Structures are given as C-alpha cells and as structure tokens.
Amino acid sequence: MTARGSTPLRIDFWNVVTLAALAVFVLFLVYPLSRLLISSMTGEGGGGSAVLRTYVEFFTRRYYYETLIHSLAVSAIATVLATLLGAPLAYCVARFDIPGKLLVRAVIVLTFVSPPFIGAYAWILLIGRNGVITGWLAALGFELPPVYGVNGIVLVFTLQALPFVFLLVSAGLRTVDQSIEDAAINLGRRPASAALTVLAPLIAPSLATGALLVFVTSLSDFGTPMIIGENYRMLASQIYTEFVNEHGGNPAVASALSLILLVVTVGALLWQRAWVRRHSHGQETVRPLAPRALSPLARAGATAYVYAVVLAASLPLATIVVSSFLKGKGPLITSEFTLQGYANAIRLPSALYNTVMLSTVSTVLCVAAGALVGYVVVRRRGRLVAMIDTFSMVPYAVAGVVMGIAIAIAYGGAPFHLGGTVAILVIVYFIRRLPYSIRSVAGMLGQIGPQAEEASVNLGVPPGRTFLRVTVPMVMPALVSGALLTFATIAREFNSTVILYSGSTRTLPVEVFAQVLQGDFATASVVGTVLIAVSLVPIVLLFRFLQKDESVLV
Amino acid sequence: MSIVRGGSIAAFAAAVVLTLAACSDSGTSSQSAATKALVLYASHPTAMVDHYVKAFEQAYPGVKVELITGGTGDLLGRVKAEKDRPRGDVLWGGSSTTGGSAPEFFVKYDSPALKDIAKELQDPTGYNAPFDAFAMVIVYNKDLVPEAEAPKSWADLGDPRWKGKVRFANPASSSSSYAALVNWKLIGDWAMVERLAKNMIIDESSSAPFTAVAQGEAPVGVAYEEGAYRVQKTGKVNIVYPSDGVVVLPGGLFLIKGGPNAVNAKKFADFVLSTPQQQALVDNFPGRRPASTAVKFPAGMPSVSQLKVLAYPTDEAKAQQKEWLAKWKEIMIATR
C-alpha cells in the first residue's frame, strides 16, 4: 500500500492488473486517437507542407468554420436555458410540497434515458409546419414560428439536457446543511434571496458539472441538427456527413473536424474542473435542507412551474409512444389505432436482440474491468496509477461520433478488420462507459478502509482471491447499480454506433434514426417505443428492488 | 477416459477433411460452392426490398438473405472499405452509374434474363443488371403550393421565391440525386446547378425530400420517380415532369467482387430480372418503370415517348463523378 517509486515492479496480482488496465487505455483510447490525428494530416495529395491543409481549410472557409460557431453558440444557449429552467425545478422539487413528486421524478428519469435526437422528430410531429399542435393553434388563429433550424435545435437540446441539471442540482442540494440557510434568514434574508445568494454559490460545483454535461452532450449530438436543422449546419453533423460520404475513401476532413471537436470538449472539461476547484466549498452536512412550507398561492405557482417544465420535457416521449399505436398512411400518421406497426417493423426483433446482446456483453466487461481498475485507482499508488487515473477522465470529453470514427480508423480496416463486427461495437461501448464503472467502484471503495483486505492478505489469502472474497462483496451495491445504469446508457447509445454498425449489428437507436431519415415516422415511433422500454427496465429494477433514487444517475 | 474406436477416428478424420474443404472453399473460390446465405446491400425503400427478399427466400428455400440497408453512397463506401474482405454479395440501389463509378469492386454478369430487358437500359460494359428505370421529378405539396404557382421546369426552381424551400438529397450519398445534378448540368451547365443549389435544403436520405413534402413539412422537393408516386397516394402531392427535360436512368444492381455467396448473388439478379418478378414490380410498386419489355407498362405513368428525355451521358457521368461531386461541394461551400 506504499509508494514503491524506485523499486522494480514485482509480478504480483495487482501489478498485472495495473499493467493490463494501462494496456486497455493505450489500445482502445490512445492508439485510436493517435490514428485519428494522423488521419487528419494525411489528406489526399498531402505532402510535407500540406500536413495542416485540412485545418487551414477549416479555419479559412466559412462553410466549415461556421459549423463550429453554430455549435458553440447553440450549445451555450442550450446550456444557459437548461440551467435556468432546471435549477429552479430541482429546487422546487427538493424544498416544496409539490403534489405527485414521485411522478415528476419518474418522468425526469424517463427523459434522461431516452435516446438523443428522438425529441427532434417528435417536435416535428407536434409543432412542425403540419404538426398536431400547429394545426390546433392555426384553428385558433395563432401561428407558431418555424420549428426548423436553430429554434428547433435549441428547443430539443434544452429539454433533453434538463435532467442533467435537475439531477446534479438535486444532488448538490443534498450536501447543503440547513444551518446555513437558517443563518442567512436569521440575518434578515428572505428565503428566495437566501436561495440565490447563499445556496446557489454552495451548489455552484454541481451546477457547473451539470452545465458541462449539457454543453458536451449538445456539441456531440448530430442526429438532432440533421433531422430538424434544415440548412443550419453544426460541427458534429458535418463530421458525420463527411465521414459517411468518404467512408472507404479518405476520411481526412472528418478526422480533422473530429479533432477540432475533441479540442473543444476537452477544453470545456479542463476549464470546468479548474473552475470547480476554485469554487468548491468543503461542507459537513449534519442536517440536510428541510422542506419549506409555502403560502397556497406560492405553492400553486411552484406546482404550475414544475408541471409545465416536466410536461414540455416529456411531451416528445409521449408523442412517440402514442404515435407507435397509430396507423401510418404512407409517410403520414393517421389518428386510427392499430398494433399493426409492431408486426410490420420487420427489423425490430433483430435490432432488439442486437441491442440487448451488445448492452449485456459490454456491461459485463465494463463492470468487471471497472471493479478491478477502480480498486487500483483507490488502493494503489505510483506513476502508472496516476496515468490510469488521467486516462480514465478522457472518455468523458470525447464525443461519441469522434470516438466512433477513431475506433473505425484504428480497428475497422487492416490489420484488425473488425469493421462491421460485434467486437468493434463492444470496444467502443466498453471504452466509453468504463470510466463510469471505475468511478462508481472507486467512490464506494474510497469510503471503506483497507483493513478487511489487509487482514485477509495477512492471513495468507492471495490478493486475487482476497479481491473476490472480500472486496467484491463490499462494493457489490455499487457494482449492481453501476451495471444497470451502464446497460441503460449503452442500450440508447447512438452517436458512436451509427459510425460502426453493419447490417447484422444494427441496434434500436440506429433503426429509429434510419426510419426518421427515410421519413417513416410511424415505424420510427414503434422502434423508439421499444427502445424506451428497454432503457427503462434497468432503471425500474434499480429503483424498485435496490431502493435507489435518481441520485444514482449522476 | 473414453474409448476411441477405429471407426470413430475415421469418421472424425473425414469430418475434419470435409470441414477444411468447406472452409477453404468459402474462403477462396466461392463461385462454385452453393452457400446458404445472401448478403444484400440495398438502398431501396424497405417495403420493396422486403417484398423481394421474401419472394426470393420462398423461391430458394435454402437461402437466407441478410439485409444491410443505407444510402447508396454509404453502401458503396462499405463495399470499398471491405475490398480486402468483401462481406456483401449484391449492391442493389442507385443507378447504373453507382457501380459503374467503381468497376474494380464488382464483377460482370451476363444474366440469361437480360434477353427480355429493354436494349437502351442494358449496360454496355456488362456490370449492371438493370432492374428498373427511373426519371428525376419535382414534387410539391398541394396545400402549400397552388397549382398555378407550382414550378413547371427545373429552371423554375432557381427562382428566388423558392429560396430555402426546395428539399434535395445530397448527391454525394444518393445516386438518384447525382442523376438530377447531371440532368441540370445538361440543361444549363454549372451556372444552372449553382442557381438551383442556392435554394436547396440538403437531406441525407433520398426519401427525405418527397416524404417531407407529403407530410406538409416542405413545399417542394426533388424526387426519384417511384418515391414521387408513392407519396402521391396520400393525395397531398403533385408530380411535375419538368418541361426543360428529364433523364431516364437504369436502376443499379451489381454483384460484388469476391462476395462470400457468388452463386446466390447471380440467382438473385436472375430472379429480379425475370418476367414474373418484373410484372410483380408493375403490380405492387406503382411509379417503378419496369426494365423488361415482356410486361405490361404501368398505367398512369408517362412513357418515355411522352416526355422530353435528355440523353444521359453515362460514360462521362461515371468518369467525371468524383470531379463533379467535388464541384458540387465547392458550390455548396460557396452558397451556404
């Protein structure tokens, strides 16, 4: 358990695990990202002087650099709006007696597990040029601004990101002690003013983490702008289009754009971490914040606010589920009830099988590796462990499309030839979700002292067996909830899947997207509803049988 | 632990030899071996693909079709990316230029069924198995565009009043869109293309434009013929055969070089070109121009003699595809 800086590495169980963990990150993170970098500099006809040609092209042609400006602007606006809507939502639910809180929480979790871009086509069905609500309003003489373009993208990003802000602010509020608010009120602050001037700074780190997640998720989502953006082009969608059109040709442009997106997201992560370090307050929570009574009028206002936001956030999901039971007439959806859609979606069974199979395999690998690496990160010391710790932060900031392209370049062709196989999808899911597994195990182990393990080793049990017999049972709760969460997030994973799938490994999110692009909204809704159900099962298990609440999601 | 007798050793050895033979066979010279699968890369709408997959599996009960769908450009990209280890057998979709633009990835096939296929649709280079033919047309939504104001020609779509209102699939990922691009170039060279490009909203699927028009989400779109007829059934859409001229292209169906199930690939080509299946095309999928001359021409569709048909410059469109798409991208960069 002590630093062994200069002594040579001995071959014991944990040294092997440490080296293996390092090998995993080098193979599946460092190597692919390096190949991406090389690929971005080897454009066609590129000689020594043309190494940076694609980058020069990017920053000198409006067609390209405009996508970066659009992405930054839209993501920033969505981040601000989601924070402004989500933080008060979390505060109201945490502090006030809002009727049906359980329902509110359930709906927010539901929107959290729904796949990206699903909101985009649902909003077209609702408030598109020929949308349901557009029709109702037109009958009343109102005209909605077009949902296409930047308006729609901001709307979808804001609402699909709300859960991040809600969950993180709720978690932040749980760490605030009641005595702080009491002190502020005793000094003459009104409760609302105390919330803004005293509580808000205390939960600033949680807010910042939520904002970062919103920002990075919005930057990474290319399905939404492709569906609802019309001519409003963003960086992630440009990457996807360039890669798909040059697939098998020369992915230099897609690689260069990917690296630019990577720099932006990693930059956002580093900046956020530095900011949090300067603004975090060490707190002891003895007495958590107590619910506060409100006047009937204020309570009605708070309830109305909570329900309005939750309704807006859940409307896309409701639309998809409802329209999955409606009859399609060509590309139009009628108001006739039918179950035929489920029978007609002929690729649904195989997509469902692929999703469940891939999610299960990847989850098992993630959780097993996460337990071992989580142990190493918490219990071991040394330069190698520090490197592993750093590497395990990187996937948080790599957009799915970027990771997908990097893995496609590194493993799709010679010499590995994994393109289109189950293995390549498992690799990308594994490396994208591993950090979450590591963190959940590390979080739990950090709270448990090493005494039990040391006693076991001192009694002569080898380290490997000690880990299985002593450590694993102790962190079992973290492993199980981590596994369920990993399953739910892999099942809805779209951004990297769509780069790497083949006909035989098509998953539910890919099938929804393909149907939306083809304009078959009826089938898209059927597949989307099944996908929502699949992502929901592990969450229900988590809440019902492990007595968890939504705080485990962040 | 177990008693191994002579007989079982012989059986085991025989099994090994057979397995090895089967492996080497499917690995190298699959042309001669009958396999149990067919990997179909198809970019056509699912309804028609599913119909023919089902019919083919019924006609050849031992063969299971594995279907991979996507845009034509996307699927062609897959074929190129897999050139060292082909995984697909047939690329079905797009036009005769699709595979013609990359002949090194496909094999020639002189199907016996070609005898009934219209001469002008047959591929002189021998790669394409022309399953159907199509023109590119304009569709508009009747609720959003009064008939009097509807565009009559391609040139009309260049009018500033259609700015941001015309949906068009990316010609880099859709071969039918590429045909439209060539069509415009024939009428007014790049100046014409640029004038139209200014007004376009670019989609990544060739079904998206006419679907959006039918849904009332877009007023006007550029569509391949069959898609236009499919959405015409909603009653919301009118089809315009532009007065300044249309091109009529053979649809594409190519056998992938080195594919794992070469025998079944040929069977599939013969199957869809056969007279009964060509008749099934006319009967079930209005808007498809059959390639066979042995079937009844669909009613309600103008024949080539009723249209102003521009001769499609097949060879040039194939040879120049890369340059022309690069030029299109330049225009996109300049007009966005």
PDB file of C-alpha atoms in Angstrom, chain A residues 16 19 52 69 127 134 155 240 248 250 280 326 330 415 417 436-437 500 505 512 554:
ATOM      1  CA  VAL A  16      -0.544  -7.321 -13.521  1.00  0.00           C
ATOM      2  CA  LEU A  19      -0.392  -3.024 -16.451  1.00  0.00           C
ATOM      3  CA  LEU A  52      -2.206  21.068 -41.871  1.00  0.00           C
ATOM      4  CA  ILE A  69     -19.527  28.860 -34.420  1.00  0.00           C
ATOM      5  CA  ILE A 127     -45.155  21.749 -33.952  1.00  0.00           C
ATOM      6  CA  THR A 134     -49.604  23.728 -35.176  1.00  0.00           C
ATOM      7  CA  LEU A 155     -35.564  23.619 -28.014  1.00  0.00           C
ATOM      8  CA  TYR A 240     -20.955  12.584 -39.664  1.00  0.00           C
ATOM      9  CA  GLY A 248     -13.752   3.819 -47.507  1.00  0.00           C
ATOM     10  CA  ASN A 250     -10.176   9.380 -47.400  1.00  0.00           C
ATOM     11  CA  SER A 280     -15.889  24.354  -4.203  1.00  0.00           C
ATOM     12  CA  LEU A 326     -51.375   4.903 -34.784  1.00  0.00           C
ATOM     13  CA  GLY A 330     -47.581   6.342 -46.462  1.00  0.00           C
ATOM     14  CA  PRO A 415      -4.655  -5.193 -39.842  1.00  0.00           C
ATOM     15  CA  HIS A 417     -10.511  -5.961 -39.938  1.00  0.00           C
ATOM     16  CA  TYR A 436     -18.284   5.493 -15.163  1.00  0.00           C
ATOM     17  CA  SER A 437     -17.811   1.976 -13.775  1.00  0.00           C
ATOM     18  CA  LEU A 500     -19.621   1.448 -36.582  1.00  0.00           C
ATOM     19  CA  THR A 505     -25.256  -5.400 -35.816  1.00  0.00           C
ATOM     20  CA  VAL A 512     -35.020   4.696 -35.277  1.00  0.00           C
ATOM     21  CA  VAL A 554     -25.185  11.167 -11.726  1.00  0.00           C
TER      22      VAL A 554
END
